[in-house]
Short mmCIF file of C-alpha atoms in Angstrom, two decimals:
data_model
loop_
_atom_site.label_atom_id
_atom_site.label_comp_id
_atom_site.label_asym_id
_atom_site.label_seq_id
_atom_site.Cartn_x
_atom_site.Cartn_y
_atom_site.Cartn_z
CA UNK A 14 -19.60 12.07 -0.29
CA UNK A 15 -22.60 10.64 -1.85
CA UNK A 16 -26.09 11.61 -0.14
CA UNK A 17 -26.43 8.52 2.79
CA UNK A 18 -28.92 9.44 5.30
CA UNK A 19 -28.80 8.26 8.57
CA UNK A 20 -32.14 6.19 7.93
CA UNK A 21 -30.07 4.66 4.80
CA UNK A 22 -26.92 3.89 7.56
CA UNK A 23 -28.87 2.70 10.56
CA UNK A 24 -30.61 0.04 8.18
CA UNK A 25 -27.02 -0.84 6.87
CA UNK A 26 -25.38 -1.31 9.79
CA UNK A 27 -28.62 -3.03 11.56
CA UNK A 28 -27.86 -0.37 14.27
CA UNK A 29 -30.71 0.78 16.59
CA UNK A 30 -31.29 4.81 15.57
CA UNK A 31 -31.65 7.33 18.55
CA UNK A 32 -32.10 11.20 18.51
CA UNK A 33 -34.64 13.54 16.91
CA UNK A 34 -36.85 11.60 14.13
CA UNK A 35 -36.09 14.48 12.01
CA UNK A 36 -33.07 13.87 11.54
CA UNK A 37 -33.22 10.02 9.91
CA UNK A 38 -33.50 11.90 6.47
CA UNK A 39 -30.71 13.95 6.91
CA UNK A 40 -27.51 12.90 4.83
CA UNK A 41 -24.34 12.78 6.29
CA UNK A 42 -21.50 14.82 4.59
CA UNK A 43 -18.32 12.73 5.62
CA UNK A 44 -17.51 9.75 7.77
CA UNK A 45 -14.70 9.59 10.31
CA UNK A 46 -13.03 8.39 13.10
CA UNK A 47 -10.63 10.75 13.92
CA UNK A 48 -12.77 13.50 16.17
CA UNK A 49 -10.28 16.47 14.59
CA UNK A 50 -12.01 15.66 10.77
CA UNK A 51 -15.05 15.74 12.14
CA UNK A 52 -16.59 18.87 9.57
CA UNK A 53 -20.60 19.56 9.27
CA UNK A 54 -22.65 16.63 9.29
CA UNK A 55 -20.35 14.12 9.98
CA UNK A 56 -20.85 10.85 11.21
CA UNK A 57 -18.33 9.93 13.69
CA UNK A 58 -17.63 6.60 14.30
CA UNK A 59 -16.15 5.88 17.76
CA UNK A 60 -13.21 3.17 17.23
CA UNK A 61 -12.21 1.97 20.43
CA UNK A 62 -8.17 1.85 19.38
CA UNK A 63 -5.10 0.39 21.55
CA UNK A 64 -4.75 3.35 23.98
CA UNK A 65 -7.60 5.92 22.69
CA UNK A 66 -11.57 4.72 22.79
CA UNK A 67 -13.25 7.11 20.18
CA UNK A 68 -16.27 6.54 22.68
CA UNK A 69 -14.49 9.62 25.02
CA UNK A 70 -15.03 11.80 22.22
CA UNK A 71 -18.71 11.48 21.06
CA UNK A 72 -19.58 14.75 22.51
CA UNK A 73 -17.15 16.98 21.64
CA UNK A 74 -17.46 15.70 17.71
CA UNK A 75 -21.32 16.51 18.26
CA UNK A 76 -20.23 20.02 19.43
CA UNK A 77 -17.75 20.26 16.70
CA UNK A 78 -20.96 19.71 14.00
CA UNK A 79 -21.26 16.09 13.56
CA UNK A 80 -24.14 15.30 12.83
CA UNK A 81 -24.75 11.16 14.37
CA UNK A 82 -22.06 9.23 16.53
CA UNK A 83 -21.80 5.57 15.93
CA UNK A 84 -21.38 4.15 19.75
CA UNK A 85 -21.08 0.84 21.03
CA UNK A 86 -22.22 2.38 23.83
CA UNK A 87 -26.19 3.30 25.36
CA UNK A 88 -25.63 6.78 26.20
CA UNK A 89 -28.55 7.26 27.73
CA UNK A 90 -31.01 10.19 27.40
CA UNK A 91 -28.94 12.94 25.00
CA UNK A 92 -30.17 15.36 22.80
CA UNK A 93 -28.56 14.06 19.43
CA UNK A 94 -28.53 11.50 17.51
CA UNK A 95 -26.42 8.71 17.68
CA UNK A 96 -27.22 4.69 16.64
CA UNK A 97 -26.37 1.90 19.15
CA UNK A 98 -24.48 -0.94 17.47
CA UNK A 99 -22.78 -4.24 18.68
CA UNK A 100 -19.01 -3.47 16.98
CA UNK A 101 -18.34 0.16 15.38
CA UNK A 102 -15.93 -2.18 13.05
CA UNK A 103 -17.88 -4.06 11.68
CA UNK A 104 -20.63 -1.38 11.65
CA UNK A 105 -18.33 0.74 9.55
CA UNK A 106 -17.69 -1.90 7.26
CA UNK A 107 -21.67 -2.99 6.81
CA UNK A 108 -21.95 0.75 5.93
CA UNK A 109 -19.17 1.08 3.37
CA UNK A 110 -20.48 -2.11 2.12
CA UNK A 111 -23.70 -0.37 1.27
CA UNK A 112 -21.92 2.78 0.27
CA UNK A 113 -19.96 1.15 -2.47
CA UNK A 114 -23.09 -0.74 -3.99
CA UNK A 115 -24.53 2.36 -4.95
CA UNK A 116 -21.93 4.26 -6.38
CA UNK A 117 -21.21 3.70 -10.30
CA UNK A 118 -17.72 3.91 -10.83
CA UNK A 119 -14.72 1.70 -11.61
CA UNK A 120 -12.90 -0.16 -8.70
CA UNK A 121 -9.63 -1.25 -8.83
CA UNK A 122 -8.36 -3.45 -5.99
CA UNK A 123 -4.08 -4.35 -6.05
CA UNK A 124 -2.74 -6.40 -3.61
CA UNK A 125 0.20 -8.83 -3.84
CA UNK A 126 3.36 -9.26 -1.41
CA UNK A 127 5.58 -6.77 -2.66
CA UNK A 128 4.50 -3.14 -4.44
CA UNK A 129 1.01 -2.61 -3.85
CA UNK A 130 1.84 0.93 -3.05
CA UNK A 131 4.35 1.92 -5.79
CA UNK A 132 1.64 -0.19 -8.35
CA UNK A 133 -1.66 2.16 -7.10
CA UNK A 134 1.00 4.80 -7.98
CA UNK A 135 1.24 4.03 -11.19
CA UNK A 136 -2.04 2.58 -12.01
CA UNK A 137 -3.25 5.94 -10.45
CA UNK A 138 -1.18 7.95 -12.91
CA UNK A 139 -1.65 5.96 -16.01
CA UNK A 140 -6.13 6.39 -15.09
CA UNK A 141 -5.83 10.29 -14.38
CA UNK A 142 -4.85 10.91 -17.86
CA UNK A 143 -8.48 9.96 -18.75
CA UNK A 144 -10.36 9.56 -15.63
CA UNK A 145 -11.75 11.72 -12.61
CA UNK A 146 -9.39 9.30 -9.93
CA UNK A 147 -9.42 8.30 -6.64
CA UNK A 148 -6.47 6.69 -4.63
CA UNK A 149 -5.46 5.08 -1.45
CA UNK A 150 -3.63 7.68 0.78
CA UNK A 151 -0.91 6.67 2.92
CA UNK A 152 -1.15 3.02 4.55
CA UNK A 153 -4.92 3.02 4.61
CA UNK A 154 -5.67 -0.60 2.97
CA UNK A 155 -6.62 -2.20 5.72
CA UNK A 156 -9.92 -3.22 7.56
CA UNK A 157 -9.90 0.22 9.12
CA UNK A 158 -8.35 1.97 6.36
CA UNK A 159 -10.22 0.47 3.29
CA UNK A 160 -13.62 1.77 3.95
CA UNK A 161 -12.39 4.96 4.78
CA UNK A 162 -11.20 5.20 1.61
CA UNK A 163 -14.45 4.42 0.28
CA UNK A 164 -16.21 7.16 1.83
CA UNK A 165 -14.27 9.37 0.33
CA UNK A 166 -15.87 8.50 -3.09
CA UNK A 167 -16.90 11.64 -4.69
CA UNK A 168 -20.05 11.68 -7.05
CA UNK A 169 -17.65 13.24 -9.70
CA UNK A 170 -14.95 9.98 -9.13
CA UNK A 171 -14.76 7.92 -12.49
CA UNK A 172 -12.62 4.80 -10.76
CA UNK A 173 -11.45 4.34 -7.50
CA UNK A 174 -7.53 2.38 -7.66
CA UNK A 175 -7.73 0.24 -4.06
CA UNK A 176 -4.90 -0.87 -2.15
CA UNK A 177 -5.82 -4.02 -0.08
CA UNK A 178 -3.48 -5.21 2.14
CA UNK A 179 -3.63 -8.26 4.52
CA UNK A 180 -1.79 -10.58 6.88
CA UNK A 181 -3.87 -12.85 7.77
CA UNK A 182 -6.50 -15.61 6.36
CA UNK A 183 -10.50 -13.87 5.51
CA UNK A 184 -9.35 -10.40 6.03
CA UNK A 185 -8.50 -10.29 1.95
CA UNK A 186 -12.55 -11.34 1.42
CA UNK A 187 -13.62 -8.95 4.04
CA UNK A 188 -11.69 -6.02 2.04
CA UNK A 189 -13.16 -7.56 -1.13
CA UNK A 190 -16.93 -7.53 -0.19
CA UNK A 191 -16.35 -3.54 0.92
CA UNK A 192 -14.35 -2.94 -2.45
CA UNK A 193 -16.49 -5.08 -5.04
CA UNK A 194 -13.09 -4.56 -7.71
CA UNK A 195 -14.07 -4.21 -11.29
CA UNK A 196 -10.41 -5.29 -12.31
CA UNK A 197 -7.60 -7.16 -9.61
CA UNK A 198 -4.09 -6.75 -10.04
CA UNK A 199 -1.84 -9.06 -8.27
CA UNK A 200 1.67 -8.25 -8.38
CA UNK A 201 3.52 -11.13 -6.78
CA UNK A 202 3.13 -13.66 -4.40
CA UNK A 203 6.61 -13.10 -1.82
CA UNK A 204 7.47 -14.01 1.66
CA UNK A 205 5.41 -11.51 3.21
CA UNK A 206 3.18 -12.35 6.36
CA UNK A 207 4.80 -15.64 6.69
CA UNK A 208 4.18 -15.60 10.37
CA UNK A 209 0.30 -15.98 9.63
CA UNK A 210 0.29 -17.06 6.39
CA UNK A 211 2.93 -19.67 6.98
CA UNK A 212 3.84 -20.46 3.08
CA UNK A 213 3.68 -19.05 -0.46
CA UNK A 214 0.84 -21.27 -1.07
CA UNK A 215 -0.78 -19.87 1.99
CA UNK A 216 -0.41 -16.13 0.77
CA UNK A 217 -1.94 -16.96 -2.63
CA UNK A 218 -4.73 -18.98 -1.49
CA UNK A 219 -4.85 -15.21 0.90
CA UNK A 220 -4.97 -13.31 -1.48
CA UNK A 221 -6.86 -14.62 -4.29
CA UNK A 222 -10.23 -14.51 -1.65
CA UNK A 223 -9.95 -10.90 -3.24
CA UNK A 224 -12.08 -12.52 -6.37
CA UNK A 225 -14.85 -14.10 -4.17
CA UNK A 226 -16.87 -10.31 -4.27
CA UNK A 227 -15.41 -9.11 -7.67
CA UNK A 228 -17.05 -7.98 -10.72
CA UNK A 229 -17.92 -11.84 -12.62
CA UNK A 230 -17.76 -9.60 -15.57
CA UNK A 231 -14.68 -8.14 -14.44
CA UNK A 232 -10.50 -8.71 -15.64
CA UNK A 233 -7.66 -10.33 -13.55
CA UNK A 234 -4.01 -8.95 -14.04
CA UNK A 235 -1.56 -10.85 -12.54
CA UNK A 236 2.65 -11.21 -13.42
CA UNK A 237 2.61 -13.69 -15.44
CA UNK A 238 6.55 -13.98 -14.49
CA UNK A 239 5.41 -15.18 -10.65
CA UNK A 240 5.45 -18.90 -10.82
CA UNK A 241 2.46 -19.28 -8.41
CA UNK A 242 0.44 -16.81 -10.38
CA UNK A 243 1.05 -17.84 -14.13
CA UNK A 244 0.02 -21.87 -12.94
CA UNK A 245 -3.25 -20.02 -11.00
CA UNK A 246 -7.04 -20.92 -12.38
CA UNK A 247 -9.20 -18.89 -10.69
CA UNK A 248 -12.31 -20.55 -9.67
CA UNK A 249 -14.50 -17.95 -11.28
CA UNK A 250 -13.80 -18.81 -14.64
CA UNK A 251 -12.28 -15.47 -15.58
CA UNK A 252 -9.37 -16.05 -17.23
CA UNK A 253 -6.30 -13.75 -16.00
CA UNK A 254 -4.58 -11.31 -18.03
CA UNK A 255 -0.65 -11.71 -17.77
CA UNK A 256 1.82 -8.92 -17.85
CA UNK A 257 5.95 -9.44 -16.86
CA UNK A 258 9.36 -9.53 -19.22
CA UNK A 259 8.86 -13.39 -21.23
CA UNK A 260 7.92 -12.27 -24.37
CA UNK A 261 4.82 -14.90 -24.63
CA UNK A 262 2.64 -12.82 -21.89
CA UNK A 263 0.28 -9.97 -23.13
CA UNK A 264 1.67 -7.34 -22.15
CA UNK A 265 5.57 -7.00 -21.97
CA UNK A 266 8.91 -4.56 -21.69
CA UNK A 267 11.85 -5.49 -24.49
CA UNK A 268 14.48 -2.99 -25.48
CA UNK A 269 14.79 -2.08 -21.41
CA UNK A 270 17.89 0.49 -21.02
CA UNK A 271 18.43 1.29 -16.91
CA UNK A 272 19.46 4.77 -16.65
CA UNK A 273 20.82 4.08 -13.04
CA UNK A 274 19.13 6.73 -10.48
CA UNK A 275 17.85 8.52 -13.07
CA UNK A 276 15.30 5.56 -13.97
CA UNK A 277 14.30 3.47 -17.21
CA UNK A 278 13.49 3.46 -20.68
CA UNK A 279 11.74 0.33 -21.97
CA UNK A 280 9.77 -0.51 -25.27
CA UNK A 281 6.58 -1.79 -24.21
CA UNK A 282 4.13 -4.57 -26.15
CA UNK A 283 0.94 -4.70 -25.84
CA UNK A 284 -1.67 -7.03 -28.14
CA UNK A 285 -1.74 -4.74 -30.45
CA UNK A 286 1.14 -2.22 -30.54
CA UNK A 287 3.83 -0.45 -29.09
CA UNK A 288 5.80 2.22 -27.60
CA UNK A 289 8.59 3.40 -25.69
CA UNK A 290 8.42 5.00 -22.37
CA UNK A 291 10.20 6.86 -19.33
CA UNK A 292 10.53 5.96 -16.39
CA UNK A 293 11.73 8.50 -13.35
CA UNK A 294 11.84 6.35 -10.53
CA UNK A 295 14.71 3.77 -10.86
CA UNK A 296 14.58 -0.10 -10.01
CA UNK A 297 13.72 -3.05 -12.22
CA UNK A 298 10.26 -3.24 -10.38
CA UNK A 299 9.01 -0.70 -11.81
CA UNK A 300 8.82 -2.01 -14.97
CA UNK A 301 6.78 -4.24 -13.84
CA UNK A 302 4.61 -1.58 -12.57
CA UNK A 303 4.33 0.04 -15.78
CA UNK A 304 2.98 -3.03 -17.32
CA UNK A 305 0.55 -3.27 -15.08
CA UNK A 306 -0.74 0.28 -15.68
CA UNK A 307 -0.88 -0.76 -19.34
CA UNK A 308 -2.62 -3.59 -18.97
CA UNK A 309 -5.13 -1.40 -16.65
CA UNK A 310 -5.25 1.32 -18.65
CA UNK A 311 -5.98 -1.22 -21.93
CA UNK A 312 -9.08 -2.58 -19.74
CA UNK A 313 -10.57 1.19 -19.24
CA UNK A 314 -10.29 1.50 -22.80
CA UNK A 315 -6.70 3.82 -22.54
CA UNK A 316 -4.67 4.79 -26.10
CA UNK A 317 -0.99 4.19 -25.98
CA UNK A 318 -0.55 7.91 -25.45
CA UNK A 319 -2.28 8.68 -22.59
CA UNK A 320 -0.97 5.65 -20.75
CA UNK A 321 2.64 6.92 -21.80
CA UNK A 322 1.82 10.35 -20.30
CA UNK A 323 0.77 8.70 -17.28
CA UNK A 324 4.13 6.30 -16.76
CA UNK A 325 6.37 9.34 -17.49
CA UNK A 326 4.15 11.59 -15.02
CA UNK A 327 4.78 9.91 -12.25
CA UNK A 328 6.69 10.97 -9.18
CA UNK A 329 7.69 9.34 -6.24
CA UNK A 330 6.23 9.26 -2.68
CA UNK A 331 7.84 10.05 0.52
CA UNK A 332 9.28 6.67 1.77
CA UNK A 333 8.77 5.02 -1.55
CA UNK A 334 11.93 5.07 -3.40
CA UNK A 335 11.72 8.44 -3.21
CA UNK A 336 15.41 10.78 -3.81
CA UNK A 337 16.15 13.00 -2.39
CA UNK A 338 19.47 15.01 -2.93
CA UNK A 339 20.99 17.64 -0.66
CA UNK A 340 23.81 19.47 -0.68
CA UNK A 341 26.43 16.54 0.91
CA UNK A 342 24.26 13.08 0.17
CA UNK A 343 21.81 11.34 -2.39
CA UNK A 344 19.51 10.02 -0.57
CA UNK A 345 16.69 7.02 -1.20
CA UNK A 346 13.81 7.02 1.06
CA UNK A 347 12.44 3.68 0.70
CA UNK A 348 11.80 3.52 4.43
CA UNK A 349 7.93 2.67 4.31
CA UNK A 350 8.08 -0.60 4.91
CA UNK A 351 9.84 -3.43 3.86
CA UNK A 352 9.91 -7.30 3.60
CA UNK A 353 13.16 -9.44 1.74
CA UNK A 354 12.46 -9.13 -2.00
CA UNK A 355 11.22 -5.14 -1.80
CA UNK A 356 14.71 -4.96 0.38
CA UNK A 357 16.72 -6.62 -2.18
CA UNK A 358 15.26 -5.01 -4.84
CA UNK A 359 16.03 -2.06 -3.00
CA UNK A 360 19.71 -2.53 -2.51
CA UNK A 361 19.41 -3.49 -6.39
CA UNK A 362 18.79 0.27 -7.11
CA UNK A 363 21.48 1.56 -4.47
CA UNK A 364 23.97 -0.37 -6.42
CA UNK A 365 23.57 1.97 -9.62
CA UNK A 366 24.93 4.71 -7.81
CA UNK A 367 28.08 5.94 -9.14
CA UNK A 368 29.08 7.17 -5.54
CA UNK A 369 30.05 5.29 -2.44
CA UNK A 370 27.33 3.29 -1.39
CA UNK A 371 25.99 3.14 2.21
CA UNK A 372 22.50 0.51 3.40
CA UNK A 373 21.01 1.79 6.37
CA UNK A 374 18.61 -1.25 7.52
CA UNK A 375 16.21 -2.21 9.95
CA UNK A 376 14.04 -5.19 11.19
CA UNK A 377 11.42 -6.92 8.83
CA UNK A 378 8.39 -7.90 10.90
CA UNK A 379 5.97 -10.63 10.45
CA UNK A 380 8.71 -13.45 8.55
CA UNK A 381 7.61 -16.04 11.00
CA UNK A 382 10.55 -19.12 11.82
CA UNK A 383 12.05 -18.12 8.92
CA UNK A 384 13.31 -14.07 10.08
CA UNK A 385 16.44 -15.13 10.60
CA UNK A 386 17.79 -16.67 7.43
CA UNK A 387 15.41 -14.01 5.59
CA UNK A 388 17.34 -11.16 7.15
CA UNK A 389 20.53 -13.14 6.57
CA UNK A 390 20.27 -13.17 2.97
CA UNK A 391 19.77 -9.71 2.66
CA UNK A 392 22.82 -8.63 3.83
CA UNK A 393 24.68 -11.58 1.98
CA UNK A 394 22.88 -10.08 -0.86
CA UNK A 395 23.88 -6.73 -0.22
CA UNK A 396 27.77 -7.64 0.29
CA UNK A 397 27.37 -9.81 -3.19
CA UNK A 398 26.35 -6.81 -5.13
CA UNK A 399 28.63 -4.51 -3.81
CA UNK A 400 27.37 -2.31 -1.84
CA UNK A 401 29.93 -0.50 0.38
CA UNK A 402 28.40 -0.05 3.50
CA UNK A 403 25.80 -1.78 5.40
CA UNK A 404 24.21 -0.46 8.46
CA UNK A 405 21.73 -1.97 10.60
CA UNK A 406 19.98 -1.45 13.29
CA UNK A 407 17.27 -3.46 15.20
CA UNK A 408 17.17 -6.69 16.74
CA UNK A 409 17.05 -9.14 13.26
CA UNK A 410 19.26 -6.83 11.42
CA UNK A 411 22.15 -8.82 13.64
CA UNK A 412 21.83 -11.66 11.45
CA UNK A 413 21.59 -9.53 8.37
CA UNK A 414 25.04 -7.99 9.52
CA UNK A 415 26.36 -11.65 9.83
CA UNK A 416 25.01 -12.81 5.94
CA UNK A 417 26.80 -9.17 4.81
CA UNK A 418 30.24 -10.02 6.51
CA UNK A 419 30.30 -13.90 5.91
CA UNK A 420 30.91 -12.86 2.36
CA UNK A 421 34.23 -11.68 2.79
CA UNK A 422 33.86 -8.85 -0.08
CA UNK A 423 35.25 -6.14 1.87
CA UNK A 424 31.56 -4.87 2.68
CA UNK A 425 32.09 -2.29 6.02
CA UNK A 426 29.41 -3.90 8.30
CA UNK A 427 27.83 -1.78 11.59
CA UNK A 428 25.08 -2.61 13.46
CA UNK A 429 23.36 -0.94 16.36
CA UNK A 430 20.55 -2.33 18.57
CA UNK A 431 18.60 1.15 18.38
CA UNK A 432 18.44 4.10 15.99
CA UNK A 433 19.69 6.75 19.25
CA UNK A 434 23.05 4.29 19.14
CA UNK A 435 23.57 4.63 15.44
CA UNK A 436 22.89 8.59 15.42
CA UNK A 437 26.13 8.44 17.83
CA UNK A 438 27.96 7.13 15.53
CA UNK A 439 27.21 8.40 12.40
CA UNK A 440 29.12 11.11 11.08
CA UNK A 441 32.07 8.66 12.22
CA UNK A 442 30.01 6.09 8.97
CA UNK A 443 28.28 8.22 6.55
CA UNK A 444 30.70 10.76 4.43
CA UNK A 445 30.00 13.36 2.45
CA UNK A 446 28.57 12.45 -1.45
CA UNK A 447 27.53 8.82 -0.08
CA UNK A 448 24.78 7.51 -1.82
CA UNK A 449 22.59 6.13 1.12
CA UNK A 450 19.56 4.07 1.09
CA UNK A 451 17.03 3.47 4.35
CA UNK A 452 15.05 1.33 4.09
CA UNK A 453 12.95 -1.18 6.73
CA UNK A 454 9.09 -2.25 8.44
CA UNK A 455 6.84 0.34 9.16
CA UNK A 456 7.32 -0.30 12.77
CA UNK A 457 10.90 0.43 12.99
CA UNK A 458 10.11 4.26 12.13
CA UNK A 459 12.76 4.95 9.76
CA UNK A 460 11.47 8.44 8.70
CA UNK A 461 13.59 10.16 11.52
CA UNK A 462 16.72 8.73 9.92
CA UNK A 463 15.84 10.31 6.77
CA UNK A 464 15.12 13.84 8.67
CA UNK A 465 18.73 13.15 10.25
CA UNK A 466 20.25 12.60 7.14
CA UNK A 467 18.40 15.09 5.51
CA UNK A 468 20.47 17.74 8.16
CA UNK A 469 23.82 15.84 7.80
#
């Protein structure tokens, strides 16, 4: 990372410095919170988590070459340096705060209720095709995540594509005063988070806080097909930049020819051309996620050809509509996380498949009164489209299997109350050359029913 000596971090933080004086001019070479990273010169930053306080492993991280602890903690009279703060949180966040303001690069913050992830994706690969870029990893978007993200800014980074996720009110400004975005893309405004959000209205007034700490010279990007989005005036004055499929918006797809699993092929217009482009990864949402890119890309200063390298470059990641084909089943990892229009859309893509189809789904999390009907419609949706099977497993998923069956369209319905029941039972549902899509939360820990499937 960027020189930041622990005189610069103490004085961010408004922590209380301890340990050898020589030392405050010292620069730190990473910053963690896991004590296995910890490499030369760290500084370690002891989180106290659910079941493991990062406090336990101060000294071994100083053994292991760090070079300052963060502690909430007095330790008393050691031989290294650590600095005393009230929270390690929000210590961490002060300090990423101060990182970010003196780094010159590019930030670009996405958030929205459905495809964050699979839009950094693509906003990623449109930017590397001109730009030294740097990406969210994994699900690290959050309060914890986010400025670890930022410390890994590299001198040699040109932009930095941030994923900010939220679920509750102030967290989105919190992220946004770390992230200071140059450019905010907001994909959608969905049904996720209800239980703290408690309405659509709610979520946008959420996630809009995201401008509060922007650029006031920087550009908006929101889908101009979203009807909460499209009637949004941001109080800032900057005035947003639409992309989606109505012709009228800046930046939109025509000509759009679904190639079932094996993706798209859309004409895309921008203000002032256009141009036809691949894309791998099926599903109509990712159209959408190409236009984006564009309209990213145009911002940077992009050409039409090196943002069409970057849309046909991209692949997919584990868990995000990801395919995977073995020798008896095709296979769509979506099984990241998942809330009702990213499942539906979902099940949209399964129904290309020119094989039996099979839905293996689990609980959504955080719907609020609402989970029930939610999780209802997604199985009525499911049956409505066609798909063959439905599976699902968890404790909501019952009323999911009672939406899929009410439709009478000869959908084959199983659910199970755990995963362990299901693998019981399924090579007595799943047949060889079934197409099969898994998809649900986080939480539910899907990925083992891809590894199973994987084997079948």
């Amino acid at each position: 990372m960027k020189h930041m000596t622990l005189k610069e971090i103490s004085k961010a933080c408004q922590g209380t410095y301890f340990g050898p004086e020589e030392n405050l001019e010292k620069s730190v070479s990473s910053v963690v919170i896991d004590s296995r990273k910890v490499q030369k010169d760290s500084l370690f930053i002891a989180i106290r988590g659910a079941r493991v306080d990062g406090h336990t492993f101060i000294t071994k991280t100083i053994e292991a070459g760090a070079l300052c602890a963060l502690s909430e903690e007095n330790l008393g009279d050691v031989d290294f340096s650590y600095i005393l703060v009230d929270s390690c949180e929000q210590a961490m966040k002060a300090i990423a705060e101060h990182y970010r303001r003196s780094l010159d690069i590019k930030v670009v913050g996405i958030s929205g209720s459905v495809g964050k992830t699979s839009t950094k994706e693509m906003i990623a690969s449109v930017l590397s095709q001109k730009f030294n870029v740097l990406k969210t990893e994994g699900n690290f978007n959050n309060e914890i995540g986010l400025p670890l993200t930022i410390f890994n800014i590299r001198e040699e980074h040109e932009v930095a594509v941030l994923e900010m996720g939220i679920s509750h009110f102030g967290e989105m400004t919190r992220l946004a005063k770390m992230a200071r975005p140059d450019i905010c893309v907001l994909t959608n405004i969905g049904c996720a988070h209800l239980e703290h959000l408690q309405s659509r209205d709610g979520i946008l007034k959420a996630k809009t806080e995201m401008f509060q700490y922007m650029n006031p010279n920087g550009t908006i990007i929101f889908n101009g097909d979203d009807d909460k989005l499209i009637s949004f005036v941001p109080e800032n004055k900057i005035k947003p930049i639409y992309f989606g499929f109505d012709d009228s918006l800046n930046y939109h797809a025509d000509d759009i020819e679904d190639m079932g699993m094996h993706g798209t092929t859309a004409k895309f217009i921008t203000p002032s051309s256009e141009f036809t482009a691949h894309i791998t990864i099926p599903g109509e949402h990712m159209v959408y996620n190409a236009l984006a890119g564009i309209a990213v890309g145009y911002a940077l200063g992009m050409t039409d050809d090196e943002i069409k390298k970057g849309i046909e470059s991209l692949v997919p990641l584990a868990g995000r509509n990801h395919l995977i084909e073995t020798a008896n089943l095709t296979i769509i990892d979506d099984c990241y996380n998942a809330n009702p229009a990213s499942m539906k859309a979902s099940l949209d893509v399964l129904a290309k498949a020119d094989t039996r189809t099979v839905a293996i789904l689990g609980d959504m999390f955080e719907l609020g009164d609402d989970a029930d009907a939610m999780h209802y419609e997604v199985g009525a949706h499911a049956a409505q489209i066609g798909i063959n099977v439905v599976i699902s497993i968890g404790e909501y998923t019952r009323f999911l299997s009672s939406g899929a069956k009410n439709q009478n369209k000869g959908t084959e319905v199983h659910h199970y109350a755990t995963k362990a029941d299901f693998f019981k039972e399924m090579k007595n549902v799943i047949k060889p050359h079934d197409t099969i899509l898994i998809k649900a939360s986080h939480g539910m820990e899907f990925p083992e029913i891809v590894e199973k499937c994987e084997a079948f």
